[in-house]
C-alpha positions as a LaTeX table, in Angstrom:
\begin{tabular}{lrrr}
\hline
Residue & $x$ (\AA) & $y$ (\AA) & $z$ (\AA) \\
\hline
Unk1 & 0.00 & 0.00 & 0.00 \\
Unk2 & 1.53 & 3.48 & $-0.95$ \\
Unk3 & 2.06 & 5.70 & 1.41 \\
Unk4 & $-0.67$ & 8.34 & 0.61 \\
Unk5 & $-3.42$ & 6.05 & 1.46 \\
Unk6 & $-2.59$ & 5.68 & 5.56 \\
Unk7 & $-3.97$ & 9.38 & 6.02 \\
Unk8 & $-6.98$ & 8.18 & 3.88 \\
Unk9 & $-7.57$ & 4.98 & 5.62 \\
Unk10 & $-7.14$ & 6.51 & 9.30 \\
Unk11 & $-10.02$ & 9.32 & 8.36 \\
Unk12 & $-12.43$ & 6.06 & 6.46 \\
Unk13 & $-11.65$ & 4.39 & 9.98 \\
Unk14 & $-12.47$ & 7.68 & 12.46 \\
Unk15 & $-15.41$ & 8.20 & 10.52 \\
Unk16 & $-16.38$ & 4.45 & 11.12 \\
Unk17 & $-15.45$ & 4.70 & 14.68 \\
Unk18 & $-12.90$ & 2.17 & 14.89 \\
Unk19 & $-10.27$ & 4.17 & 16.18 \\
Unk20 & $-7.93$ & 1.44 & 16.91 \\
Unk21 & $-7.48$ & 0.81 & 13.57 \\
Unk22 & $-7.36$ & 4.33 & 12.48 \\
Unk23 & $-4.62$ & 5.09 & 14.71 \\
Unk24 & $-2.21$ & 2.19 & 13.60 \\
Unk25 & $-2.77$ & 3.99 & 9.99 \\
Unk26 & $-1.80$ & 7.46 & 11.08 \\
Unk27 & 1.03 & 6.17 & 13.31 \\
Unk28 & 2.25 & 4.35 & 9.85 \\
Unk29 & 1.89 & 7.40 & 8.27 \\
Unk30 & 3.81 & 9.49 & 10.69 \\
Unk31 & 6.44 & 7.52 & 11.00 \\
Unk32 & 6.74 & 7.42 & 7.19 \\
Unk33 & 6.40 & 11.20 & 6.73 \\
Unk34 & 9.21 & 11.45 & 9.50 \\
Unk35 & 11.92 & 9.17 & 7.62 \\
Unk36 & 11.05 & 10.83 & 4.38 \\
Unk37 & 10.98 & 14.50 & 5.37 \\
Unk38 & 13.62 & 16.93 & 4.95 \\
Unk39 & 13.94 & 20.09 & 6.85 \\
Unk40 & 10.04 & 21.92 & 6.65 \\
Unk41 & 9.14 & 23.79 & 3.57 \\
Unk42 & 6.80 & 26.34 & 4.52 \\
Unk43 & 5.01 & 27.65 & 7.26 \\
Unk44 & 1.96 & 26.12 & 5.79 \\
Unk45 & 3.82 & 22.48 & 6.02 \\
Unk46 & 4.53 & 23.60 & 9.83 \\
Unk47 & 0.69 & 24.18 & 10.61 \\
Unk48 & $-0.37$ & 20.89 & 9.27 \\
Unk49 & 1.85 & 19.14 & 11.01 \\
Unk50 & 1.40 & 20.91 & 14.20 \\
Unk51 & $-2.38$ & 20.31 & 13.56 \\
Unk52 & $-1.93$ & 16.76 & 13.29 \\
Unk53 & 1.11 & 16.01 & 15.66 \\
Unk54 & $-1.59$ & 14.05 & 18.11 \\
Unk55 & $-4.01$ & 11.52 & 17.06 \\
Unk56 & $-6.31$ & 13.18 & 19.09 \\
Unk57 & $-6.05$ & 16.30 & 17.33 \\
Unk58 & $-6.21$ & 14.57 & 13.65 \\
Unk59 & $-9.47$ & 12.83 & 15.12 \\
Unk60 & $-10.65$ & 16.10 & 16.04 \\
Unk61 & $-10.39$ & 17.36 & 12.51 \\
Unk62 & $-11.60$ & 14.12 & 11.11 \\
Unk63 & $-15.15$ & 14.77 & 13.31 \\
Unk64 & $-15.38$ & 18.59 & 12.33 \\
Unk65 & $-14.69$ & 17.92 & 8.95 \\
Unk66 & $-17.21$ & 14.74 & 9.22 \\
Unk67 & $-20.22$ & 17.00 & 10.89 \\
Unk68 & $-19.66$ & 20.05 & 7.86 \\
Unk69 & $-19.81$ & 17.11 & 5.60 \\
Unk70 & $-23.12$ & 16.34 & 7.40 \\
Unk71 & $-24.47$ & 19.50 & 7.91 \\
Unk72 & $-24.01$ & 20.74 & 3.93 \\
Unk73 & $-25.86$ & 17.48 & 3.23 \\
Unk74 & $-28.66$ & 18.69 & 5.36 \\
Unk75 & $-28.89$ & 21.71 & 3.99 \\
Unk76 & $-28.92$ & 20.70 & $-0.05$ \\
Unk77 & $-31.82$ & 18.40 & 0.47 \\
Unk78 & $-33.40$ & 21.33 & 2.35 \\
Unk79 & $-32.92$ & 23.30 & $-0.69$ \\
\hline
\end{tabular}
């Protein structure tokens, strides 16, 4: 499996609520992304991975992004 699809597979699994799972995806893909990296980029690159340096906060994100997902679904079949 390439390496871009452990952050896919660790949101699928959050979303699903098997967070077990999830996290042995995003630990694979952190410790990846740590071996591969070279010195940061951008400050951009810096806030992403400050946003994401906790499985608890990349969870976090998952949900928010999960209940906009939700909610913007609501509203077009209010429309």
């Amino acid at each position: 499996m390439g390496v871009h699809y452990f952050p896919f597979q660790a949101i699928i699994h959050i979303i699903l609520e098997t967070q077990q799972v999830a996290e042995v995806y995003w630990k694979e893909f952190k410790e990846i992304r740590r071996v591969l990296r070279g010195p940061s980029e951008s400050s951009v690159h810096d806030q992403m991975s400050e946003m994401t340096s906790t499985f608890e906060k990349f969870c976090a994100i998952v949900e928010s992004l999960k209940q906009e997902i939700e909610h913007a679904g609501i509203e077009k079949k209010a429309k």
